Amino acid sequence: MLYGEAIETVAALLVSSDITRRELARRLGVSEARVTRILNGRENTTLKTVADLGWALGVRFAFVPIPYADREGTPAAADPTPPRWLASLRRRMAKSTSAAGPSSRPGNDAAAGID
């Protein structure tokens, strides 16, 4: 679900910003075929890759843990209710409407290209 949401968001950003896969590939320093594999879900994409995609499109993806309303059928079904600080974290993340612009790629000191 998380991966699908991130990739759907990237695809929507490409369409709404009129950015081609070729242009995205150029921004990332990878082949257009690689971008196509990522967007089609044919590649095991890491969080770093998702961060790089966002960087290339001028957005930052936020990772917000959201407890399942019904945990029945999950390994956590018998666990205590989630801690209250999760809800607080979610509210704080929702209030954050902009991110500081990076001076360089996230998680990428000197290397070029995505993982």
Backbone atoms as SQL, in Angstrom:
CREATE TABLE atoms (id INTEGER PRIMARY KEY, chain TEXT, resi INTEGER, resn TEXT, atom TEXT, x REAL, y REAL, z REAL);
INSERT INTO atoms VALUES
  (1, 'A', 1, 'MET', 'N', 0.818, -1.186, 0.000),
  (2, 'A', 1, 'MET', 'CA', 0.000, 0.000, 0.000),
  (3, 'A', 1, 'MET', 'C', 0.871, 1.264, 0.000),
  (4, 'A', 2, 'LEU', 'N', 1.854, 1.324, 0.884),
  (5, 'A', 2, 'LEU', 'CA', 2.736, 2.483, 0.963),
  (6, 'A', 2, 'LEU', 'C', 3.459, 2.701, -0.354),
  (7, 'A', 3, 'TYR', 'N', 4.027, 1.623, -0.897),
  (8, 'A', 3, 'TYR', 'CA', 4.751, 1.725, -2.164),
  (9, 'A', 3, 'TYR', 'C', 3.811, 2.198, -3.271),
  (10, 'A', 4, 'GLY', 'N', 2.645, 1.587, -3.356),
  (11, 'A', 4, 'GLY', 'CA', 1.677, 1.960, -4.388),
  (12, 'A', 4, 'GLY', 'C', 1.273, 3.422, -4.299),
  (13, 'A', 5, 'GLU', 'N', 1.054, 3.905, -3.088),
  (14, 'A', 5, 'GLU', 'CA', 0.677, 5.304, -2.907),
  (15, 'A', 5, 'GLU', 'C', 1.804, 6.238, -3.372),
  (16, 'A', 6, 'ALA', 'N', 3.037, 5.889, -3.028),
  (17, 'A', 6, 'ALA', 'CA', 4.168, 6.730, -3.421),
  (18, 'A', 6, 'ALA', 'C', 4.319, 6.761, -4.938),
  (19, 'A', 7, 'ILE', 'N', 4.253, 5.608, -5.575),
  (20, 'A', 7, 'ILE', 'CA', 4.426, 5.543, -7.028),
  (21, 'A', 7, 'ILE', 'C', 3.255, 6.210, -7.741),
  (22, 'A', 8, 'GLU', 'N', 2.038, 6.026, -7.242),
  (23, 'A', 8, 'GLU', 'CA', 0.879, 6.714, -7.829),
  (24, 'A', 8, 'GLU', 'C', 1.036, 8.227, -7.708),
  (25, 'A', 9, 'THR', 'N', 1.565, 8.682, -6.583),
  (26, 'A', 9, 'THR', 'CA', 1.790, 10.115, -6.402),
  (27, 'A', 9, 'THR', 'C', 2.827, 10.628, -7.388),
  (28, 'A', 10, 'VAL', 'N', 3.915, 9.882, -7.561),
  (29, 'A', 10, 'VAL', 'CA', 4.942, 10.281, -8.531),
  (30, 'A', 10, 'VAL', 'C', 4.340, 10.348, -9.928),
  (31, 'A', 11, 'ALA', 'N', 3.575, 9.335, -10.311),
  (32, 'A', 11, 'ALA', 'CA', 2.951, 9.317, -11.632),
  (33, 'A', 11, 'ALA', 'C', 2.004, 10.508, -11.804),
  (34, 'A', 12, 'ALA', 'N', 1.228, 10.816, -10.776),
  (35, 'A', 12, 'ALA', 'CA', 0.310, 11.961, -10.845),
  (36, 'A', 12, 'ALA', 'C', 1.076, 13.281, -10.946),
  (37, 'A', 13, 'LEU', 'N', 2.194, 13.379, -10.220),
  (38, 'A', 13, 'LEU', 'CA', 3.016, 14.590, -10.311),
  (39, 'A', 13, 'LEU', 'C', 3.589, 14.763, -11.713),
  (40, 'A', 14, 'LEU', 'N', 3.998, 13.669, -12.318),
  (41, 'A', 14, 'LEU', 'CA', 4.511, 13.756, -13.688),
  (42, 'A', 14, 'LEU', 'C', 3.445, 14.296, -14.635),
  (43, 'A', 15, 'VAL', 'N', 2.240, 13.754, -14.526),
  (44, 'A', 15, 'VAL', 'CA', 1.154, 14.181, -15.406),
  (45, 'A', 15, 'VAL', 'C', 0.781, 15.640, -15.136),
  (46, 'A', 16, 'SER', 'N', 0.554, 15.978, -13.870),
  (47, 'A', 16, 'SER', 'CA', 0.085, 17.330, -13.551),
  (48, 'A', 16, 'SER', 'C', 1.154, 18.394, -13.772),
  (49, 'A', 17, 'SER', 'N', 2.424, 17.993, -13.725),
  (50, 'A', 17, 'SER', 'CA', 3.508, 18.949, -13.944),
  (51, 'A', 17, 'SER', 'C', 4.014, 18.910, -15.379),
  (52, 'A', 18, 'ASP', 'N', 3.411, 18.057, -16.198),
  (53, 'A', 18, 'ASP', 'CA', 3.809, 17.909, -17.595),
  (54, 'A', 18, 'ASP', 'C', 5.293, 17.562, -17.725),
  (55, 'A', 19, 'ILE', 'N', 5.723, 16.616, -16.884),
  (56, 'A', 19, 'ILE', 'CA', 7.108, 16.140, -16.900),
  (57, 'A', 19, 'ILE', 'C', 7.101, 14.728, -17.484),
  (58, 'A', 20, 'THR', 'N', 7.937, 14.494, -18.452),
  (59, 'A', 20, 'THR', 'CA', 8.003, 13.185, -19.088),
  (60, 'A', 20, 'THR', 'C', 8.891, 12.243, -18.277),
  (61, 'A', 21, 'ARG', 'N', 8.750, 10.958, -18.539),
  (62, 'A', 21, 'ARG', 'CA', 9.631, 9.975, -17.925),
  (63, 'A', 21, 'ARG', 'C', 11.070, 10.235, -18.349),
  (64, 'A', 22, 'ARG', 'N', 11.244, 10.661, -19.577),
  (65, 'A', 22, 'ARG', 'CA', 12.587, 10.986, -20.068),
  (66, 'A', 22, 'ARG', 'C', 13.192, 12.125, -19.245),
  (67, 'A', 23, 'GLU', 'N', 12.393, 13.145, -18.965),
  (68, 'A', 23, 'GLU', 'CA', 12.889, 14.273, -18.172),
  (69, 'A', 23, 'GLU', 'C', 13.194, 13.829, -16.742),
  (70, 'A', 24, 'LEU', 'N', 12.321, 13.014, -16.168),
  (71, 'A', 24, 'LEU', 'CA', 12.570, 12.515, -14.820),
  (72, 'A', 24, 'LEU', 'C', 13.856, 11.695, -14.797),
  (73, 'A', 25, 'ALA', 'N', 14.057, 10.862, -15.790),
  (74, 'A', 25, 'ALA', 'CA', 15.280, 10.070, -15.883),
  (75, 'A', 25, 'ALA', 'C', 16.505, 10.978, -15.968),
  (76, 'A', 26, 'ARG', 'N', 16.413, 12.029, -16.757),
  (77, 'A', 26, 'ARG', 'CA', 17.527, 12.977, -16.875),
  (78, 'A', 26, 'ARG', 'C', 17.833, 13.613, -15.529),
  (79, 'A', 27, 'ARG', 'N', 16.796, 14.015, -14.808),
  (80, 'A', 27, 'ARG', 'CA', 16.985, 14.643, -13.491),
  (81, 'A', 27, 'ARG', 'C', 17.640, 13.692, -12.501),
  (82, 'A', 28, 'LEU', 'N', 17.339, 12.417, -12.629),
  (83, 'A', 28, 'LEU', 'CA', 17.877, 11.409, -11.709),
  (84, 'A', 28, 'LEU', 'C', 19.216, 10.838, -12.167),
  (85, 'A', 29, 'GLY', 'N', 19.550, 11.054, -13.426),
  (86, 'A', 29, 'GLY', 'CA', 20.785, 10.494, -13.956),
  (87, 'A', 29, 'GLY', 'C', 20.692, 8.993, -14.206),
  (88, 'A', 30, 'VAL', 'N', 19.491, 8.525, -14.583),
  (89, 'A', 30, 'VAL', 'CA', 19.275, 7.109, -14.878),
  (90, 'A', 30, 'VAL', 'C', 18.616, 6.996, -16.246),
  (91, 'A', 31, 'SER', 'N', 18.451, 5.774, -16.710),
  (92, 'A', 31, 'SER', 'CA', 17.814, 5.571, -18.010),
  (93, 'A', 31, 'SER', 'C', 16.301, 5.737, -17.907),
  (94, 'A', 32, 'GLU', 'N', 15.706, 6.059, -19.043),
  (95, 'A', 32, 'GLU', 'CA', 14.250, 6.147, -19.093),
  (96, 'A', 32, 'GLU', 'C', 13.631, 4.775, -18.813),
  (97, 'A', 33, 'ALA', 'N', 14.313, 3.724, -19.255),
  (98, 'A', 33, 'ALA', 'CA', 13.826, 2.358, -18.991),
  (99, 'A', 33, 'ALA', 'C', 13.772, 2.083, -17.493),
  (100, 'A', 34, 'ARG', 'N', 14.747, 2.581, -16.748),
  (101, 'A', 34, 'ARG', 'CA', 14.759, 2.380, -15.292),
  (102, 'A', 34, 'ARG', 'C', 13.565, 3.076, -14.656),
  (103, 'A', 35, 'VAL', 'N', 13.285, 4.303, -15.083),
  (104, 'A', 35, 'VAL', 'CA', 12.131, 5.040, -14.555),
  (105, 'A', 35, 'VAL', 'C', 10.852, 4.275, -14.872),
  (106, 'A', 36, 'THR', 'N', 10.746, 3.754, -16.082),
  (107, 'A', 36, 'THR', 'CA', 9.561, 2.989, -16.466),
  (108, 'A', 36, 'THR', 'C', 9.405, 1.747, -15.592),
  (109, 'A', 37, 'ARG', 'N', 10.508, 1.032, -15.334),
  (110, 'A', 37, 'ARG', 'CA', 10.440, -0.159, -14.466),
  (111, 'A', 37, 'ARG', 'C', 9.967, 0.220, -13.064),
  (112, 'A', 38, 'ILE', 'N', 10.466, 1.328, -12.538),
  (113, 'A', 38, 'ILE', 'CA', 10.057, 1.778, -11.203),
  (114, 'A', 38, 'ILE', 'C', 8.569, 2.103, -11.189),
  (115, 'A', 39, 'LEU', 'N', 8.123, 2.892, -12.152),
  (116, 'A', 39, 'LEU', 'CA', 6.729, 3.333, -12.175),
  (117, 'A', 39, 'LEU', 'C', 5.753, 2.206, -12.498),
  (118, 'A', 40, 'ASN', 'N', 6.236, 1.166, -13.160),
  (119, 'A', 40, 'ASN', 'CA', 5.376, 0.015, -13.470),
  (120, 'A', 40, 'ASN', 'C', 5.430, -1.059, -12.398),
  (121, 'A', 41, 'GLY', 'N', 6.205, -0.818, -11.339),
  (122, 'A', 41, 'GLY', 'CA', 6.281, -1.767, -10.243),
  (123, 'A', 41, 'GLY', 'C', 7.077, -3.015, -10.564),
  (124, 'A', 42, 'ARG', 'N', 7.912, -2.960, -11.589),
  (125, 'A', 42, 'ARG', 'CA', 8.703, -4.129, -11.969),
  (126, 'A', 42, 'ARG', 'C', 10.093, -4.113, -11.339),
  (127, 'A', 43, 'GLU', 'N', 10.293, -3.240, -10.392),
  (128, 'A', 43, 'GLU', 'CA', 11.586, -3.152, -9.742),
  (129, 'A', 43, 'GLU', 'C', 11.379, -3.027, -8.245),
  (130, 'A', 44, 'ASN', 'N', 12.224, -3.690, -7.468),
  (131, 'A', 44, 'ASN', 'CA', 12.146, -3.594, -6.018),
  (132, 'A', 44, 'ASN', 'C', 12.696, -2.222, -5.604),
  (133, 'A', 45, 'THR', 'N', 11.810, -1.296, -5.378),
  (134, 'A', 45, 'THR', 'CA', 12.186, 0.084, -5.112),
  (135, 'A', 45, 'THR', 'C', 12.382, 0.307, -3.617),
  (136, 'A', 46, 'THR', 'N', 13.482, 0.959, -3.252),
  (137, 'A', 46, 'THR', 'CA', 13.786, 1.230, -1.851),
  (138, 'A', 46, 'THR', 'C', 13.220, 2.588, -1.434),
  (139, 'A', 47, 'LEU', 'N', 13.234, 2.829, -0.134),
  (140, 'A', 47, 'LEU', 'CA', 12.824, 4.155, 0.355),
  (141, 'A', 47, 'LEU', 'C', 13.737, 5.244, -0.195),
  (142, 'A', 48, 'LYS', 'N', 15.011, 4.932, -0.366),
  (143, 'A', 48, 'LYS', 'CA', 15.946, 5.910, -0.933),
  (144, 'A', 48, 'LYS', 'C', 15.528, 6.288, -2.348),
  (145, 'A', 49, 'THR', 'N', 15.112, 5.293, -3.130),
  (146, 'A', 49, 'THR', 'CA', 14.662, 5.578, -4.491),
  (147, 'A', 49, 'THR', 'C', 13.431, 6.468, -4.473),
  (148, 'A', 50, 'VAL', 'N', 12.490, 6.176, -3.582),
  (149, 'A', 50, 'VAL', 'CA', 11.291, 7.013, -3.467),
  (150, 'A', 50, 'VAL', 'C', 11.684, 8.439, -3.067),
  (151, 'A', 51, 'ALA', 'N', 12.635, 8.569, -2.135),
  (152, 'A', 51, 'ALA', 'CA', 13.109, 9.895, -1.738),
  (153, 'A', 51, 'ALA', 'C', 13.762, 10.614, -2.921),
  (154, 'A', 52, 'ASP', 'N', 14.537, 9.886, -3.708),
  (155, 'A', 52, 'ASP', 'CA', 15.175, 10.482, -4.884),
  (156, 'A', 52, 'ASP', 'C', 14.136, 10.925, -5.918),
  (157, 'A', 53, 'LEU', 'N', 13.111, 10.119, -6.125),
  (158, 'A', 53, 'LEU', 'CA', 12.037, 10.505, -7.043),
  (159, 'A', 53, 'LEU', 'C', 11.385, 11.802, -6.574),
  (160, 'A', 54, 'GLY', 'N', 11.090, 11.882, -5.277),
  (161, 'A', 54, 'GLY', 'CA', 10.509, 13.108, -4.730),
  (162, 'A', 54, 'GLY', 'C', 11.434, 14.286, -4.906),
  (163, 'A', 55, 'TRP', 'N', 12.711, 14.090, -4.625),
  (164, 'A', 55, 'TRP', 'CA', 13.700, 15.166, -4.770),
  (165, 'A', 55, 'TRP', 'C', 13.696, 15.696, -6.200),
  (166, 'A', 56, 'ALA', 'N', 13.668, 14.782, -7.164),
  (167, 'A', 56, 'ALA', 'CA', 13.695, 15.179, -8.571),
  (168, 'A', 56, 'ALA', 'C', 12.437, 15.946, -8.970),
  (169, 'A', 57, 'LEU', 'N', 11.356, 15.750, -8.211),
  (170, 'A', 57, 'LEU', 'CA', 10.096, 16.431, -8.512),
  (171, 'A', 57, 'LEU', 'C', 9.797, 17.575, -7.544),
  (172, 'A', 58, 'GLY', 'N', 10.720, 17.824, -6.622),
  (173, 'A', 58, 'GLY', 'CA', 10.554, 18.942, -5.696),
  (174, 'A', 58, 'GLY', 'C', 9.592, 18.690, -4.556),
  (175, 'A', 59, 'VAL', 'N', 9.420, 17.418, -4.181),
  (176, 'A', 59, 'VAL', 'CA', 8.543, 17.082, -3.051),
  (177, 'A', 59, 'VAL', 'C', 9.290, 16.164, -2.097),
  (178, 'A', 60, 'ARG', 'N', 8.813, 16.133, -0.870),
  (179, 'A', 60, 'ARG', 'CA', 9.376, 15.235, 0.141),
  (180, 'A', 60, 'ARG', 'C', 8.267, 14.311, 0.589),
  (181, 'A', 61, 'PHE', 'N', 8.560, 13.025, 0.595),
  (182, 'A', 61, 'PHE', 'CA', 7.595, 12.052, 1.092),
  (183, 'A', 61, 'PHE', 'C', 7.790, 11.908, 2.596),
  (184, 'A', 62, 'ALA', 'N', 6.683, 11.852, 3.329),
  (185, 'A', 62, 'ALA', 'CA', 6.738, 11.685, 4.779),
  (186, 'A', 62, 'ALA', 'C', 6.243, 10.291, 5.132),
  (187, 'A', 63, 'PHE', 'N', 6.934, 9.672, 6.039),
  (188, 'A', 63, 'PHE', 'CA', 6.572, 8.347, 6.518),
  (189, 'A', 63, 'PHE', 'C', 5.834, 8.523, 7.828),
  (190, 'A', 64, 'VAL', 'N', 4.539, 8.245, 7.820),
  (191, 'A', 64, 'VAL', 'CA', 3.715, 8.433, 9.010),
  (192, 'A', 64, 'VAL', 'C', 3.066, 7.104, 9.388),
  (193, 'A', 65, 'PRO', 'N', 3.419, 6.560, 10.554),
  (194, 'A', 65, 'PRO', 'CA', 2.787, 5.303, 10.960),
  (195, 'A', 65, 'PRO', 'C', 1.325, 5.534, 11.360),
  (196, 'A', 66, 'ILE', 'N', 0.444, 4.777, 10.744),
  (197, 'A', 66, 'ILE', 'CA', -0.988, 4.894, 11.016),
  (198, 'A', 66, 'ILE', 'C', -1.477, 3.521, 11.471),
  (199, 'A', 67, 'PRO', 'N', -1.897, 3.402, 12.731),
  (200, 'A', 67, 'PRO', 'CA', -2.360, 2.097, 13.220),
  (201, 'A', 67, 'PRO', 'C', -3.606, 1.635, 12.460),
  (202, 'A', 68, 'TYR', 'N', -3.675, 0.339, 12.207),
  (203, 'A', 68, 'TYR', 'CA', -4.878, -0.229, 11.608),
  (204, 'A', 68, 'TYR', 'C', -6.033, -0.055, 12.584),
  (205, 'A', 69, 'ALA', 'N', -7.189, 0.309, 12.069),
  (206, 'A', 69, 'ALA', 'CA', -8.373, 0.413, 12.916),
  (207, 'A', 69, 'ALA', 'C', -8.748, -0.971, 13.445),
  (208, 'A', 70, 'ASP', 'N', -8.567, -1.982, 12.611),
  (209, 'A', 70, 'ASP', 'CA', -8.858, -3.359, 13.011),
  (210, 'A', 70, 'ASP', 'C', -7.607, -4.187, 12.742),
  (211, 'A', 71, 'ARG', 'N', -6.944, -4.615, 13.810),
  (212, 'A', 71, 'ARG', 'CA', -5.704, -5.379, 13.654),
  (213, 'A', 71, 'ARG', 'C', -5.944, -6.877, 13.657),
  (214, 'A', 72, 'GLU', 'N', -7.207, -7.283, 13.677),
  (215, 'A', 72, 'GLU', 'CA', -7.538, -8.707, 13.626),
  (216, 'A', 72, 'GLU', 'C', -6.982, -9.296, 12.332),
  (217, 'A', 73, 'GLY', 'N', -6.333, -10.431, 12.453),
  (218, 'A', 73, 'GLY', 'CA', -5.740, -11.062, 11.287),
  (219, 'A', 73, 'GLY', 'C', -4.303, -10.637, 11.030),
  (220, 'A', 74, 'THR', 'N', -3.786, -9.690, 11.829),
  (221, 'A', 74, 'THR', 'CA', -2.385, -9.288, 11.713),
  (222, 'A', 74, 'THR', 'C', -1.610, -9.908, 12.868),
  (223, 'A', 75, 'PRO', 'N', -0.296, -9.964, 12.765),
  (224, 'A', 75, 'PRO', 'CA', 0.491, -10.488, 13.885),
  (225, 'A', 75, 'PRO', 'C', 0.355, -9.635, 15.155),
  (226, 'A', 76, 'ALA', 'N', -0.145, -8.414, 15.016),
  (227, 'A', 76, 'ALA', 'CA', -0.282, -7.508, 16.156),
  (228, 'A', 76, 'ALA', 'C', -1.677, -7.553, 16.781),
  (229, 'A', 77, 'ALA', 'N', -2.506, -8.504, 16.387),
  (230, 'A', 77, 'ALA', 'CA', -3.893, -8.554, 16.853),
  (231, 'A', 77, 'ALA', 'C', -4.020, -8.571, 18.368),
  (232, 'A', 78, 'ALA', 'N', -3.118, -9.243, 19.069),
  (233, 'A', 78, 'ALA', 'CA', -3.216, -9.364, 20.530),
  (234, 'A', 78, 'ALA', 'C', -2.405, -8.303, 21.268),
  (235, 'A', 79, 'ASP', 'N', -1.744, -7.422, 20.546),
  (236, 'A', 79, 'ASP', 'CA', -0.938, -6.382, 21.190),
  (237, 'A', 79, 'ASP', 'C', -1.829, -5.338, 21.856),
  (238, 'A', 80, 'PRO', 'N', -1.262, -4.596, 22.820),
  (239, 'A', 80, 'PRO', 'CA', -2.028, -3.495, 23.405),
  (240, 'A', 80, 'PRO', 'C', -2.327, -2.430, 22.344),
  (241, 'A', 81, 'THR', 'N', -3.243, -1.546, 22.654),
  (242, 'A', 81, 'THR', 'CA', -3.558, -0.473, 21.702),
  (243, 'A', 81, 'THR', 'C', -2.292, 0.342, 21.413),
  (244, 'A', 82, 'PRO', 'N', -2.207, 0.924, 20.229),
  (245, 'A', 82, 'PRO', 'CA', -1.024, 1.705, 19.873),
  (246, 'A', 82, 'PRO', 'C', -0.833, 2.880, 20.835),
  (247, 'A', 83, 'PRO', 'N', 0.415, 3.298, 21.046),
  (248, 'A', 83, 'PRO', 'CA', 0.668, 4.416, 21.966),
  (249, 'A', 83, 'PRO', 'C', 0.053, 5.719, 21.443),
  (250, 'A', 84, 'ARG', 'N', -0.348, 6.565, 22.375),
  (251, 'A', 84, 'ARG', 'CA', -0.993, 7.831, 22.005),
  (252, 'A', 84, 'ARG', 'C', -0.071, 8.748, 21.214),
  (253, 'A', 85, 'TRP', 'N', 1.240, 8.611, 21.413),
  (254, 'A', 85, 'TRP', 'CA', 2.146, 9.504, 20.702),
  (255, 'A', 85, 'TRP', 'C', 2.088, 9.304, 19.190),
  (256, 'A', 86, 'LEU', 'N', 1.600, 8.137, 18.723),
  (257, 'A', 86, 'LEU', 'CA', 1.439, 7.945, 17.288),
  (258, 'A', 86, 'LEU', 'C', 0.421, 8.926, 16.711),
  (259, 'A', 87, 'ALA', 'N', -0.679, 9.117, 17.414),
  (260, 'A', 87, 'ALA', 'CA', -1.695, 10.072, 16.954),
  (261, 'A', 87, 'ALA', 'C', -1.144, 11.484, 16.980),
  (262, 'A', 88, 'SER', 'N', -0.356, 11.798, 18.002),
  (263, 'A', 88, 'SER', 'CA', 0.270, 13.113, 18.094),
  (264, 'A', 88, 'SER', 'C', 1.237, 13.331, 16.934),
  (265, 'A', 89, 'LEU', 'N', 2.020, 12.319, 16.629),
  (266, 'A', 89, 'LEU', 'CA', 2.960, 12.405, 15.514),
  (267, 'A', 89, 'LEU', 'C', 2.212, 12.627, 14.208),
  (268, 'A', 90, 'ARG', 'N', 1.138, 11.906, 14.023),
  (269, 'A', 90, 'ARG', 'CA', 0.344, 12.053, 12.794),
  (270, 'A', 90, 'ARG', 'C', -0.206, 13.471, 12.659),
  (271, 'A', 91, 'ARG', 'N', -0.699, 14.045, 13.767),
  (272, 'A', 91, 'ARG', 'CA', -1.219, 15.427, 13.727),
  (273, 'A', 91, 'ARG', 'C', -0.112, 16.415, 13.394),
  (274, 'A', 92, 'ARG', 'N', 1.067, 16.224, 14.008),
  (275, 'A', 92, 'ARG', 'CA', 2.195, 17.124, 13.721),
  (276, 'A', 92, 'ARG', 'C', 2.603, 17.036, 12.257),
  (277, 'A', 93, 'MET', 'N', 2.626, 15.826, 11.724),
  (278, 'A', 93, 'MET', 'CA', 2.997, 15.650, 10.326),
  (279, 'A', 93, 'MET', 'C', 1.952, 16.300, 9.409),
  (280, 'A', 94, 'ALA', 'N', 0.685, 16.195, 9.774),
  (281, 'A', 94, 'ALA', 'CA', -0.374, 16.786, 8.960),
  (282, 'A', 94, 'ALA', 'C', -0.276, 18.311, 8.943),
  (283, 'A', 95, 'LYS', 'N', 0.180, 18.905, 10.040),
  (284, 'A', 95, 'LYS', 'CA', 0.317, 20.361, 10.112),
  (285, 'A', 95, 'LYS', 'C', 1.491, 20.866, 9.283),
  (286, 'A', 96, 'SER', 'N', 2.463, 20.009, 9.068),
  (287, 'A', 96, 'SER', 'CA', 3.641, 20.384, 8.293),
  (288, 'A', 96, 'SER', 'C', 3.244, 20.486, 6.827),
  (289, 'A', 97, 'THR', 'N', 3.225, 21.692, 6.298),
  (290, 'A', 97, 'THR', 'CA', 2.763, 21.884, 4.926),
  (291, 'A', 97, 'THR', 'C', 3.891, 22.094, 3.940),
  (292, 'A', 98, 'SER', 'N', 5.094, 22.325, 4.417),
  (293, 'A', 98, 'SER', 'CA', 6.201, 22.484, 3.480),
  (294, 'A', 98, 'SER', 'C', 7.463, 21.916, 4.104),
  (295, 'A', 99, 'ALA', 'N', 8.370, 21.569, 3.239),
  (296, 'A', 99, 'ALA', 'CA', 9.646, 21.028, 3.684),
  (297, 'A', 99, 'ALA', 'C', 10.757, 21.963, 3.266),
  (298, 'A', 100, 'ALA', 'N', 11.798, 22.002, 4.050),
  (299, 'A', 100, 'ALA', 'CA', 12.952, 22.796, 3.669),
  (300, 'A', 100, 'ALA', 'C', 13.541, 22.221, 2.398),
  (301, 'A', 101, 'GLY', 'N', 13.982, 23.077, 1.516),
  (302, 'A', 101, 'GLY', 'CA', 14.583, 22.626, 0.268),
  (303, 'A', 101, 'GLY', 'C', 15.953, 22.037, 0.514),
  (304, 'A', 102, 'PRO', 'N', 16.220, 20.877, -0.049),
  (305, 'A', 102, 'PRO', 'CA', 17.522, 20.246, 0.163),
  (306, 'A', 102, 'PRO', 'C', 18.602, 20.937, -0.653),
  (307, 'A', 103, 'SER', 'N', 19.797, 20.963, -0.099),
  (308, 'A', 103, 'SER', 'CA', 20.914, 21.512, -0.853),
  (309, 'A', 103, 'SER', 'C', 21.516, 20.437, -1.741),
  (310, 'A', 104, 'SER', 'N', 21.199, 19.192, -1.439),
  (311, 'A', 104, 'SER', 'CA', 21.645, 18.074, -2.262),
  (312, 'A', 104, 'SER', 'C', 20.626, 16.957, -2.139),
  (313, 'A', 105, 'ARG', 'N', 20.834, 15.910, -2.860),
  (314, 'A', 105, 'ARG', 'CA', 19.906, 14.789, -2.821),
  (315, 'A', 105, 'ARG', 'C', 19.843, 14.177, -1.435),
  (316, 'A', 106, 'PRO', 'N', 18.668, 13.716, -1.008),
  (317, 'A', 106, 'PRO', 'CA', 18.553, 13.075, 0.296),
  (318, 'A', 106, 'PRO', 'C', 19.339, 11.785, 0.339),
  (319, 'A', 107, 'GLY', 'N', 20.120, 11.624, 1.403),
  (320, 'A', 107, 'GLY', 'CA', 20.863, 10.386, 1.588),
  (321, 'A', 107, 'GLY', 'C', 21.919, 10.137, 0.547),
  (322, 'A', 108, 'ASN', 'N', 22.354, 11.182, -0.123),
  (323, 'A', 108, 'ASN', 'CA', 23.305, 11.005, -1.214),
  (324, 'A', 108, 'ASN', 'C', 24.377, 12.072, -1.115),
  (325, 'A', 109, 'ASP', 'N', 25.495, 11.737, -0.512),
  (326, 'A', 109, 'ASP', 'CA', 26.555, 12.716, -0.312),
  (327, 'A', 109, 'ASP', 'C', 27.269, 13.070, -1.602),
  (328, 'A', 110, 'ALA', 'N', 27.836, 12.081, -2.263),
  (329, 'A', 110, 'ALA', 'CA', 28.611, 12.379, -3.452),
  (330, 'A', 110, 'ALA', 'C', 28.197, 11.532, -4.649),
  (331, 'A', 111, 'ALA', 'N', 27.482, 10.461, -4.386),
  (332, 'A', 111, 'ALA', 'CA', 27.147, 9.543, -5.476),
  (333, 'A', 111, 'ALA', 'C', 26.061, 10.124, -6.379),
  (334, 'A', 112, 'ALA', 'N', 26.158, 9.827, -7.639),
  (335, 'A', 112, 'ALA', 'CA', 25.136, 10.261, -8.581),
  (336, 'A', 112, 'ALA', 'C', 24.240, 9.079, -8.888),
  (337, 'A', 113, 'GLY', 'N', 22.999, 9.365, -9.195),
  (338, 'A', 113, 'GLY', 'CA', 22.048, 8.317, -9.573),
  (339, 'A', 113, 'GLY', 'C', 21.380, 7.701, -8.373),
  (340, 'A', 114, 'ILE', 'N', 20.255, 7.068, -8.639),
  (341, 'A', 114, 'ILE', 'CA', 19.529, 6.424, -7.558),
  (342, 'A', 114, 'ILE', 'C', 20.001, 5.008, -7.396),
  (343, 'A', 115, 'ASP', 'N', 19.794, 4.448, -6.208),
  (344, 'A', 115, 'ASP', 'CA', 20.328, 3.127, -5.848),
  (345, 'A', 115, 'ASP', 'C', 20.047, 2.071, -6.819);
